[in-house]
Amino acid sequence: MSIFLRCPYRFVLAACTVAILVSGASLKAQERTAVDDEGRIVDFQRDVVPILRVRCLECHNEQEAKGDFRVDDAETFLSYVEPEDAEYSTVLADYMLSDDPDMLMPPPSKGGPLSPQELAVVRVWIDEGAHWPEDAVVDPVSEQGAEEAAAEPVVVAPKSLLDRVWAFQGFLHPATVHFPIALLLFGAMFVVLGWKWPSLGQQVPLACLLLGALMAIASTAMGWSFAMEKGYGSWTKVDMDSEVFWHRWSGVIVTVTSVVLALIALRALATKNIKLERTWKVGLLVVAGMVGAVGHQGGEMTYGKDFYPKAFRILLGTEGQPTDVEFAEEPAALADDEVVAGTVAQASSN
């Protein structure tokens, strides 16, 4: 005799369990449908935002928009997208799928390229129209999200010892770059003092030039390594619109110029050639000006475009005062207030 016939309550219990499981699965299927109301498979907030947040936001956010590109701003991001045409969408075709390590996003140093699954999500999202809801937010990874991301770490190819040393010394660039800057500026200052006191215009600027040229070589190498590690690309990357591009090549020009001047100075010292001596001293003054320009550019990239103008406003005592734009807008605001006041008065009299 069947066990269910001998124990009818077990049969009832089993039937109830099956019914609950079936109904639960049915409800779950209703909650999670294959497509949304518009027939789209990929949901931007659910499927695309996690990719942008974990893989792109670190280098392309409001505070640090490398290449003037942001993934947390719909207008900026969508300017690189051709809705319903992933093949002609710059963000996918020219960056995420690039064979050029200088163009690939995210770069190899940041775990690039995206996985096939991530690329498929982005491709389908674009082909479905690149719908970015108005309430969608690409915000930083929360603590919980960071733990989840840590559970599935991005696999980065192991580096050789030489690559690791090259990457390590790049992080010393911000600390060491000020040393050659100070030496070259200090040497130029003593060239100027040498016009008044000739004894000061020979040995000190020569020593500063020689040491400054050597340190400039090291600092430039560190800068290139640091830029690559931060995802700005190697020396083969050409981007005329990039401030980093001009900053790194300006640094190279300063280094090459200072090395050439150092060789001229040594030649002048060996041959007692007055004309060569005058050449390297004048050149040192020019290099000092170039160093100031490159340093100014680096400061703007680090602290923002308003960093130095703000310093001058503080010096002139104009910080916190209304700007010309604000003064220009004030009459219009006053006019609006007068119109509102007149309308209220007229309504009250009526």
mmCIF file of C-alpha atoms in Angstrom:
data_model
loop_
_atom_site.group_PDB
_atom_site.id
_atom_site.type_symbol
_atom_site.label_atom_id
_atom_site.label_comp_id
_atom_site.label_asym_id
_atom_site.label_seq_id
_atom_site.Cartn_x
_atom_site.Cartn_y
_atom_site.Cartn_z
ATOM 1 C CA MET A 1 0.000 0.000 0.000
ATOM 2 C CA SER A 2 1.271 3.485 -0.874
ATOM 3 C CA ILE A 3 2.767 5.530 1.931
ATOM 4 C CA PHE A 4 0.494 8.454 0.980
ATOM 5 C CA LEU A 5 -2.577 6.240 1.476
ATOM 6 C CA ARG A 6 -1.337 5.064 4.843
ATOM 7 C CA CYS A 7 -0.467 8.631 5.903
ATOM 8 C CA PRO A 8 -2.946 10.987 4.202
ATOM 9 C CA TYR A 9 -1.637 14.044 6.049
ATOM 10 C CA ARG A 10 1.762 13.586 4.340
ATOM 11 C CA PHE A 11 0.043 13.642 0.961
ATOM 12 C CA VAL A 12 -1.732 16.866 1.881
ATOM 13 C CA LEU A 13 1.510 18.415 3.126
ATOM 14 C CA ALA A 14 3.392 17.492 -0.058
ATOM 15 C CA ALA A 15 0.613 18.879 -2.242
ATOM 16 C CA CYS A 16 0.617 22.160 -0.338
ATOM 17 C CA THR A 17 4.410 22.458 -0.635
ATOM 18 C CA VAL A 18 4.296 21.935 -4.399
ATOM 19 C CA ALA A 19 1.503 24.488 -4.738
ATOM 20 C CA ILE A 20 3.477 27.082 -2.737
ATOM 21 C CA LEU A 21 6.612 26.541 -4.802
ATOM 22 C CA VAL A 22 4.733 26.802 -8.081
ATOM 23 C CA SER A 23 2.859 29.930 -7.029
ATOM 24 C CA GLY A 24 6.089 31.503 -5.721
ATOM 25 C CA ALA A 25 7.884 30.824 -8.971
ATOM 26 C CA SER A 26 4.952 32.274 -10.875
ATOM 27 C CA LEU A 27 4.999 35.467 -8.789
ATOM 28 C CA LYS A 28 8.759 35.745 -9.205
ATOM 29 C CA ALA A 29 8.427 35.424 -12.963
ATOM 30 C CA GLN A 30 5.801 38.146 -12.954
ATOM 31 C CA GLU A 31 8.057 40.475 -10.919
ATOM 32 C CA ARG A 32 11.073 39.925 -13.183
ATOM 33 C CA THR A 33 10.070 40.074 -16.808
ATOM 34 C CA ALA A 34 12.449 39.701 -19.778
ATOM 35 C CA VAL A 35 11.667 43.156 -21.161
ATOM 36 C CA ASP A 36 10.316 46.420 -19.815
ATOM 37 C CA ASP A 37 7.208 48.270 -20.945
ATOM 38 C CA GLU A 38 9.067 49.621 -23.984
ATOM 39 C CA GLY A 39 10.388 46.214 -24.978
ATOM 40 C CA ARG A 40 13.968 46.886 -23.833
ATOM 41 C CA ILE A 41 16.047 44.046 -22.434
ATOM 42 C CA VAL A 42 18.700 46.181 -20.714
ATOM 43 C CA ASP A 43 17.684 48.477 -17.884
ATOM 44 C CA PHE A 44 20.142 51.389 -17.555
ATOM 45 C CA GLN A 45 20.020 51.795 -13.777
ATOM 46 C CA ARG A 46 20.042 48.069 -13.092
ATOM 47 C CA ASP A 47 22.488 46.823 -15.733
ATOM 48 C CA VAL A 48 24.633 49.681 -17.090
ATOM 49 C CA VAL A 49 25.158 51.892 -14.031
ATOM 50 C CA PRO A 50 27.025 49.182 -12.042
ATOM 51 C CA ILE A 51 29.499 48.843 -14.922
ATOM 52 C CA LEU A 52 30.094 52.589 -15.177
ATOM 53 C CA ARG A 53 30.288 52.942 -11.409
ATOM 54 C CA VAL A 54 32.888 50.231 -10.823
ATOM 55 C CA ARG A 55 34.902 50.438 -14.046
ATOM 56 C CA CYS A 56 34.779 54.084 -15.168
ATOM 57 C CA LEU A 57 33.672 56.500 -12.462
ATOM 58 C CA GLU A 58 36.994 56.631 -10.620
ATOM 59 C CA CYS A 59 38.672 58.536 -13.474
ATOM 60 C CA HIS A 60 35.673 60.185 -15.153
ATOM 61 C CA ASN A 61 33.682 61.965 -12.468
ATOM 62 C CA GLU A 62 32.835 65.544 -11.590
ATOM 63 C CA GLN A 63 36.066 66.131 -9.662
ATOM 64 C CA GLU A 64 38.394 64.276 -12.049
ATOM 65 C CA ALA A 65 37.094 64.230 -15.618
ATOM 66 C CA LYS A 66 40.013 62.818 -17.585
ATOM 67 C CA GLY A 67 39.849 63.930 -21.188
ATOM 68 C CA ASP A 68 36.895 66.143 -20.201
ATOM 69 C CA PHE A 69 34.775 62.984 -20.217
ATOM 70 C CA ARG A 70 32.349 62.057 -17.456
ATOM 71 C CA VAL A 71 30.224 58.958 -17.018
ATOM 72 C CA ASP A 72 28.066 60.539 -14.306
ATOM 73 C CA ASP A 73 26.745 63.232 -16.642
ATOM 74 C CA ALA A 74 24.152 62.132 -19.204
ATOM 75 C CA GLU A 75 24.833 64.939 -21.687
ATOM 76 C CA THR A 76 28.579 64.317 -21.720
ATOM 77 C CA PHE A 77 28.332 60.545 -21.918
ATOM 78 C CA LEU A 78 25.617 60.462 -24.571
ATOM 79 C CA SER A 79 27.630 62.814 -26.802
ATOM 80 C CA TYR A 80 29.854 59.780 -27.419
ATOM 81 C CA VAL A 81 26.907 57.522 -28.227
ATOM 82 C CA GLU A 82 24.899 56.955 -31.417
ATOM 83 C CA PRO A 83 21.553 55.569 -30.192
ATOM 84 C CA GLU A 84 20.535 52.330 -31.908
ATOM 85 C CA ASP A 85 23.970 52.079 -33.571
ATOM 86 C CA ALA A 86 26.650 50.581 -31.341
ATOM 87 C CA GLU A 87 29.104 50.184 -34.241
ATOM 88 C CA TYR A 88 29.291 53.972 -34.707
ATOM 89 C CA SER A 89 29.229 54.859 -31.023
ATOM 90 C CA THR A 90 32.602 56.332 -30.079
ATOM 91 C CA VAL A 91 32.473 55.215 -26.461
ATOM 92 C CA LEU A 92 32.172 51.572 -27.502
ATOM 93 C CA ALA A 93 33.918 51.306 -30.876
ATOM 94 C CA ASP A 94 36.847 53.679 -30.285
ATOM 95 C CA TYR A 95 37.449 53.164 -26.576
ATOM 96 C CA MET A 96 35.910 50.067 -24.998
ATOM 97 C CA LEU A 97 36.762 47.860 -28.003
ATOM 98 C CA SER A 98 40.029 49.548 -29.028
ATOM 99 C CA ASP A 99 43.136 47.483 -29.792
ATOM 100 C CA ASP A 100 45.308 50.484 -28.920
ATOM 101 C CA PRO A 101 46.339 50.328 -25.237
ATOM 102 C CA ASP A 102 46.498 54.143 -25.209
ATOM 103 C CA MET A 103 42.870 54.402 -26.330
ATOM 104 C CA LEU A 104 41.423 51.416 -24.471
ATOM 105 C CA MET A 105 39.022 52.302 -21.673
ATOM 106 C CA PRO A 106 39.387 51.283 -18.985
ATOM 107 C CA PRO A 107 43.162 51.080 -19.602
ATOM 108 C CA PRO A 108 45.099 47.884 -18.864
ATOM 109 C CA SER A 109 46.491 49.481 -15.691
ATOM 110 C CA LYS A 110 42.895 49.763 -14.421
ATOM 111 C CA GLY A 111 41.890 46.214 -15.350
ATOM 112 C CA GLY A 112 40.786 46.906 -18.911
ATOM 113 C CA PRO A 113 39.281 45.851 -21.182
ATOM 114 C CA LEU A 114 35.719 45.254 -20.028
ATOM 115 C CA SER A 115 34.625 41.644 -19.836
ATOM 116 C CA PRO A 116 32.599 40.151 -22.743
ATOM 117 C CA GLN A 117 29.499 40.231 -20.538
ATOM 118 C CA GLU A 118 29.965 43.933 -19.723
ATOM 119 C CA LEU A 119 30.604 44.809 -23.361
ATOM 120 C CA ALA A 120 27.492 42.885 -24.387
ATOM 121 C CA VAL A 121 25.362 44.846 -21.919
ATOM 122 C CA VAL A 122 26.677 48.192 -23.204
ATOM 123 C CA ARG A 123 26.212 47.133 -26.831
ATOM 124 C CA VAL A 124 22.626 45.982 -26.324
ATOM 125 C CA TRP A 125 21.824 49.131 -24.325
ATOM 126 C CA ILE A 126 23.059 51.335 -27.194
ATOM 127 C CA ASP A 127 21.317 49.275 -29.891
ATOM 128 C CA GLU A 128 18.075 49.543 -27.924
ATOM 129 C CA GLY A 129 18.261 53.343 -28.063
ATOM 130 C CA ALA A 130 20.683 54.236 -25.232
ATOM 131 C CA HIS A 131 17.807 55.149 -22.916
ATOM 132 C CA TRP A 132 19.086 57.185 -19.927
ATOM 133 C CA PRO A 133 16.173 57.883 -17.554
ATOM 134 C CA GLU A 134 16.029 61.363 -16.049
ATOM 135 C CA ASP A 135 16.156 59.965 -12.518
ATOM 136 C CA ALA A 136 19.109 57.655 -13.212
ATOM 137 C CA VAL A 137 22.186 58.364 -11.084
ATOM 138 C CA VAL A 138 25.743 57.117 -11.579
ATOM 139 C CA ASP A 139 26.979 57.599 -8.035
ATOM 140 C CA PRO A 140 30.133 56.319 -6.287
ATOM 141 C CA VAL A 141 30.255 52.787 -4.997
ATOM 142 C CA SER A 142 28.669 52.462 -1.565
ATOM 143 C CA GLU A 143 30.303 50.467 1.221
ATOM 144 C CA GLN A 144 28.077 47.511 0.438
ATOM 145 C CA GLY A 145 28.803 47.853 -3.266
ATOM 146 C CA ALA A 146 32.508 48.056 -2.561
ATOM 147 C CA GLU A 147 32.322 44.784 -0.632
ATOM 148 C CA GLU A 148 30.465 43.157 -3.502
ATOM 149 C CA ALA A 149 33.014 44.460 -5.999
ATOM 150 C CA ALA A 150 35.822 43.211 -3.789
ATOM 151 C CA ALA A 151 34.231 39.767 -3.825
ATOM 152 C CA GLU A 152 34.778 39.675 -7.598
ATOM 153 C CA PRO A 153 38.071 41.522 -8.101
ATOM 154 C CA VAL A 154 39.125 42.758 -11.520
ATOM 155 C CA VAL A 155 41.817 40.502 -12.915
ATOM 156 C CA VAL A 156 44.922 42.426 -13.930
ATOM 157 C CA ALA A 157 47.762 40.755 -15.784
ATOM 158 C CA PRO A 158 50.838 40.318 -13.545
ATOM 159 C CA LYS A 159 53.681 42.772 -14.153
ATOM 160 C CA SER A 160 57.367 42.022 -14.455
ATOM 161 C CA LEU A 161 59.845 43.414 -11.948
ATOM 162 C CA LEU A 162 60.941 46.094 -14.420
ATOM 163 C CA ASP A 163 57.327 47.148 -15.006
ATOM 164 C CA ARG A 164 56.669 47.321 -11.266
ATOM 165 C CA VAL A 165 59.758 49.466 -10.657
ATOM 166 C CA TRP A 166 58.775 51.753 -13.539
ATOM 167 C CA ALA A 167 55.260 52.150 -12.142
ATOM 168 C CA PHE A 168 56.544 52.699 -8.585
ATOM 169 C CA GLN A 169 58.963 55.501 -9.428
ATOM 170 C CA GLY A 170 56.181 57.292 -11.304
ATOM 171 C CA PHE A 171 54.396 57.937 -8.014
ATOM 172 C CA LEU A 172 57.407 59.980 -6.891
ATOM 173 C CA HIS A 173 56.788 62.557 -9.634
ATOM 174 C CA PRO A 174 54.656 64.986 -7.542
ATOM 175 C CA ALA A 175 57.287 64.977 -4.792
ATOM 176 C CA THR A 176 60.406 65.314 -6.949
ATOM 177 C CA VAL A 177 59.178 67.637 -9.703
ATOM 178 C CA HIS A 178 59.575 70.651 -7.428
ATOM 179 C CA PHE A 179 63.303 70.011 -7.010
ATOM 180 C CA PRO A 180 64.364 70.726 -10.633
ATOM 181 C CA ILE A 181 61.878 73.574 -10.773
ATOM 182 C CA ALA A 182 63.504 75.174 -7.715
ATOM 183 C CA LEU A 183 67.038 74.597 -9.019
ATOM 184 C CA LEU A 184 66.392 76.117 -12.444
ATOM 185 C CA LEU A 185 64.564 79.101 -10.965
ATOM 186 C CA PHE A 186 67.294 79.550 -8.351
ATOM 187 C CA GLY A 187 69.975 79.431 -11.047
ATOM 188 C CA ALA A 188 68.142 81.999 -13.170
ATOM 189 C CA MET A 189 67.882 84.297 -10.161
ATOM 190 C CA PHE A 190 71.653 84.187 -9.693
ATOM 191 C CA VAL A 191 72.176 84.939 -13.383
ATOM 192 C CA VAL A 192 70.256 88.158 -12.805
ATOM 193 C CA LEU A 193 72.227 88.898 -9.640
ATOM 194 C CA GLY A 194 75.415 88.336 -11.648
ATOM 195 C CA TRP A 195 74.665 91.421 -13.694
ATOM 196 C CA LYS A 196 75.203 93.469 -10.548
ATOM 197 C CA TRP A 197 77.736 91.224 -8.789
ATOM 198 C CA PRO A 198 79.630 89.162 -11.396
ATOM 199 C CA SER A 199 81.080 86.792 -8.805
ATOM 200 C CA LEU A 200 77.563 85.493 -8.073
ATOM 201 C CA GLY A 201 76.668 84.887 -11.699
ATOM 202 C CA GLN A 202 79.046 82.024 -12.503
ATOM 203 C CA GLN A 203 79.410 79.016 -10.207
ATOM 204 C CA VAL A 204 75.969 79.008 -8.516
ATOM 205 C CA PRO A 205 73.854 79.188 -11.709
ATOM 206 C CA LEU A 206 76.138 76.642 -13.415
ATOM 207 C CA ALA A 207 75.718 74.166 -10.568
ATOM 208 C CA CYS A 208 71.947 74.755 -10.521
ATOM 209 C CA LEU A 209 71.728 74.200 -14.282
ATOM 210 C CA LEU A 210 73.695 70.942 -14.223
ATOM 211 C CA LEU A 211 71.797 69.484 -11.266
ATOM 212 C CA GLY A 212 68.479 70.839 -12.520
ATOM 213 C CA ALA A 213 68.963 69.213 -15.934
ATOM 214 C CA LEU A 214 69.711 65.812 -14.368
ATOM 215 C CA MET A 215 66.740 66.037 -12.019
ATOM 216 C CA ALA A 216 64.502 67.220 -14.864
ATOM 217 C CA ILE A 217 65.293 64.002 -16.745
ATOM 218 C CA ALA A 218 64.302 61.912 -13.734
ATOM 219 C CA SER A 219 61.182 63.967 -13.056
ATOM 220 C CA THR A 220 60.056 63.722 -16.686
ATOM 221 C CA ALA A 221 60.471 59.945 -16.657
ATOM 222 C CA MET A 222 58.443 59.790 -13.455
ATOM 223 C CA GLY A 223 55.764 61.990 -15.004
ATOM 224 C CA TRP A 224 55.388 59.720 -18.027
ATOM 225 C CA SER A 225 55.142 56.645 -15.833
ATOM 226 C CA PHE A 226 52.636 58.327 -13.514
ATOM 227 C CA ALA A 227 50.470 59.399 -16.473
ATOM 228 C CA MET A 228 50.416 55.840 -17.833
ATOM 229 C CA GLU A 229 49.561 54.412 -14.427
ATOM 230 C CA LYS A 230 46.704 56.902 -14.064
ATOM 231 C CA GLY A 231 45.297 55.943 -17.449
ATOM 232 C CA TYR A 232 46.336 58.979 -19.509
ATOM 233 C CA GLY A 233 48.143 56.820 -22.057
ATOM 234 C CA SER A 234 51.774 56.382 -23.081
ATOM 235 C CA TRP A 235 54.008 58.781 -25.013
ATOM 236 C CA THR A 236 52.568 57.552 -28.335
ATOM 237 C CA LYS A 237 49.123 58.969 -27.561
ATOM 238 C CA VAL A 238 48.436 62.233 -29.394
ATOM 239 C CA ASP A 239 45.495 64.356 -28.258
ATOM 240 C CA MET A 240 45.849 68.025 -29.129
ATOM 241 C CA ASP A 241 42.783 68.925 -27.055
ATOM 242 C CA SER A 242 44.113 67.291 -23.894
ATOM 243 C CA GLU A 243 45.718 69.466 -21.235
ATOM 244 C CA VAL A 244 47.698 66.453 -20.048
ATOM 245 C CA PHE A 245 49.139 66.035 -23.541
ATOM 246 C CA TRP A 246 50.460 69.599 -23.593
ATOM 247 C CA HIS A 247 51.672 69.409 -20.003
ATOM 248 C CA ARG A 248 53.707 66.260 -20.550
ATOM 249 C CA TRP A 249 55.287 67.532 -23.794
ATOM 250 C CA SER A 250 55.982 70.933 -22.252
ATOM 251 C CA GLY A 251 57.858 69.102 -19.521
ATOM 252 C CA VAL A 252 59.848 67.186 -22.128
ATOM 253 C CA ILE A 253 60.739 70.430 -23.935
ATOM 254 C CA VAL A 254 61.955 71.979 -20.663
ATOM 255 C CA THR A 255 64.063 68.893 -19.930
ATOM 256 C CA VAL A 256 65.630 68.735 -23.398
ATOM 257 C CA THR A 257 66.342 72.467 -23.363
ATOM 258 C CA SER A 258 67.958 72.336 -19.938
ATOM 259 C CA VAL A 259 70.154 69.366 -20.989
ATOM 260 C CA VAL A 260 71.285 71.188 -24.136
ATOM 261 C CA LEU A 261 72.081 74.298 -22.095
ATOM 262 C CA ALA A 262 74.006 72.171 -19.578
ATOM 263 C CA LEU A 263 76.164 70.767 -22.392
ATOM 264 C CA ILE A 264 76.742 74.288 -23.730
ATOM 265 C CA ALA A 265 77.696 75.434 -20.237
ATOM 266 C CA LEU A 266 80.234 72.632 -19.852
ATOM 267 C CA ARG A 267 81.658 73.450 -23.256
ATOM 268 C CA ALA A 268 81.891 77.113 -22.339
ATOM 269 C CA LEU A 269 83.645 76.225 -19.081
ATOM 270 C CA ALA A 270 86.179 74.033 -20.880
ATOM 271 C CA THR A 271 86.948 76.490 -23.674
ATOM 272 C CA LYS A 272 86.552 79.741 -21.733
ATOM 273 C CA ASN A 273 84.202 80.872 -24.494
ATOM 274 C CA ILE A 274 82.420 84.063 -23.443
ATOM 275 C CA LYS A 275 79.829 83.773 -26.206
ATOM 276 C CA LEU A 276 78.811 80.256 -25.123
ATOM 277 C CA GLU A 277 78.705 81.401 -21.503
ATOM 278 C CA ARG A 278 76.348 84.204 -22.412
ATOM 279 C CA THR A 279 74.230 81.716 -24.397
ATOM 280 C CA TRP A 280 73.609 79.303 -21.542
ATOM 281 C CA LYS A 281 72.898 82.078 -19.081
ATOM 282 C CA VAL A 282 70.300 83.675 -21.327
ATOM 283 C CA GLY A 283 68.926 80.195 -22.024
ATOM 284 C CA LEU A 284 68.637 79.533 -18.296
ATOM 285 C CA LEU A 285 66.464 82.638 -17.952
ATOM 286 C CA VAL A 286 64.220 81.340 -20.761
ATOM 287 C CA VAL A 287 64.007 77.884 -19.155
ATOM 288 C CA ALA A 288 63.018 79.483 -15.849
ATOM 289 C CA GLY A 289 60.088 81.141 -17.609
ATOM 290 C CA MET A 290 59.137 77.851 -19.267
ATOM 291 C CA VAL A 291 59.302 76.073 -15.917
ATOM 292 C CA GLY A 292 56.935 78.628 -14.455
ATOM 293 C CA ALA A 293 54.439 78.063 -17.279
ATOM 294 C CA VAL A 294 54.578 74.266 -16.993
ATOM 295 C CA GLY A 295 54.272 74.465 -13.215
ATOM 296 C CA HIS A 296 51.279 76.787 -13.568
ATOM 297 C CA GLN A 297 49.628 74.279 -15.899
ATOM 298 C CA GLY A 298 50.289 71.426 -13.476
ATOM 299 C CA GLY A 299 48.806 73.442 -10.636
ATOM 300 C CA GLU A 300 45.639 74.102 -12.640
ATOM 301 C CA MET A 301 45.228 70.407 -13.420
ATOM 302 C CA THR A 302 45.687 69.523 -9.756
ATOM 303 C CA TYR A 303 43.699 72.276 -8.060
ATOM 304 C CA GLY A 304 41.363 73.524 -10.784
ATOM 305 C CA LYS A 305 41.268 76.425 -13.241
ATOM 306 C CA ASP A 306 40.288 78.969 -10.587
ATOM 307 C CA PHE A 307 43.233 78.185 -8.292
ATOM 308 C CA TYR A 308 45.621 80.939 -9.416
ATOM 309 C CA PRO A 309 42.953 83.557 -10.275
ATOM 310 C CA LYS A 310 41.631 83.093 -6.751
ATOM 311 C CA ALA A 311 45.121 83.715 -5.350
ATOM 312 C CA PHE A 312 45.310 87.021 -7.244
ATOM 313 C CA ARG A 313 41.809 87.995 -6.113
ATOM 314 C CA ILE A 314 42.901 87.423 -2.520
ATOM 315 C CA LEU A 315 46.025 89.502 -3.127
ATOM 316 C CA LEU A 316 44.017 92.361 -4.650
ATOM 317 C CA GLY A 317 41.330 92.157 -1.979
ATOM 318 C CA THR A 318 38.544 91.395 -4.457
ATOM 319 C CA GLU A 319 37.743 87.873 -3.272
ATOM 320 C CA GLY A 320 34.077 87.581 -2.358
ATOM 321 C CA GLN A 321 33.035 90.712 -4.237
ATOM 322 C CA PRO A 322 30.403 90.476 -6.996
ATOM 323 C CA THR A 323 31.855 89.871 -10.446
ATOM 324 C CA ASP A 324 31.041 91.808 -13.608
ATOM 325 C CA VAL A 325 28.611 89.116 -14.613
ATOM 326 C CA GLU A 326 26.745 89.463 -11.362
ATOM 327 C CA PHE A 327 26.594 93.251 -11.814
ATOM 328 C CA ALA A 328 25.315 92.754 -15.352
ATOM 329 C CA GLU A 329 22.565 90.452 -14.140
ATOM 330 C CA GLU A 330 21.545 92.716 -11.243
ATOM 331 C CA PRO A 331 19.566 95.334 -13.283
ATOM 332 C CA ALA A 332 17.576 92.563 -14.910
ATOM 333 C CA ALA A 333 16.788 91.127 -11.500
ATOM 334 C CA LEU A 334 15.746 94.553 -10.244
ATOM 335 C CA ALA A 335 13.529 95.022 -13.281
ATOM 336 C CA ASP A 336 11.845 91.685 -12.595
ATOM 337 C CA ASP A 337 11.268 92.709 -8.981
ATOM 338 C CA GLU A 338 9.704 96.000 -10.123
ATOM 339 C CA VAL A 339 7.359 94.172 -12.508
ATOM 340 C CA VAL A 340 6.298 91.763 -9.764
ATOM 341 C CA ALA A 341 5.806 94.621 -7.293
ATOM 342 C CA GLY A 342 3.754 96.575 -9.848
ATOM 343 C CA THR A 343 1.567 93.563 -10.594
ATOM 344 C CA VAL A 344 0.920 92.946 -6.886
ATOM 345 C CA ALA A 345 0.065 96.613 -6.322
ATOM 346 C CA GLN A 346 -2.311 96.622 -9.277
ATOM 347 C CA ALA A 347 -4.008 93.454 -8.066
ATOM 348 C CA SER A 348 -4.408 94.953 -4.587
ATOM 349 C CA SER A 349 -5.989 98.117 -5.949
ATOM 350 C CA ASN A 350 -8.453 96.082 -7.972
#
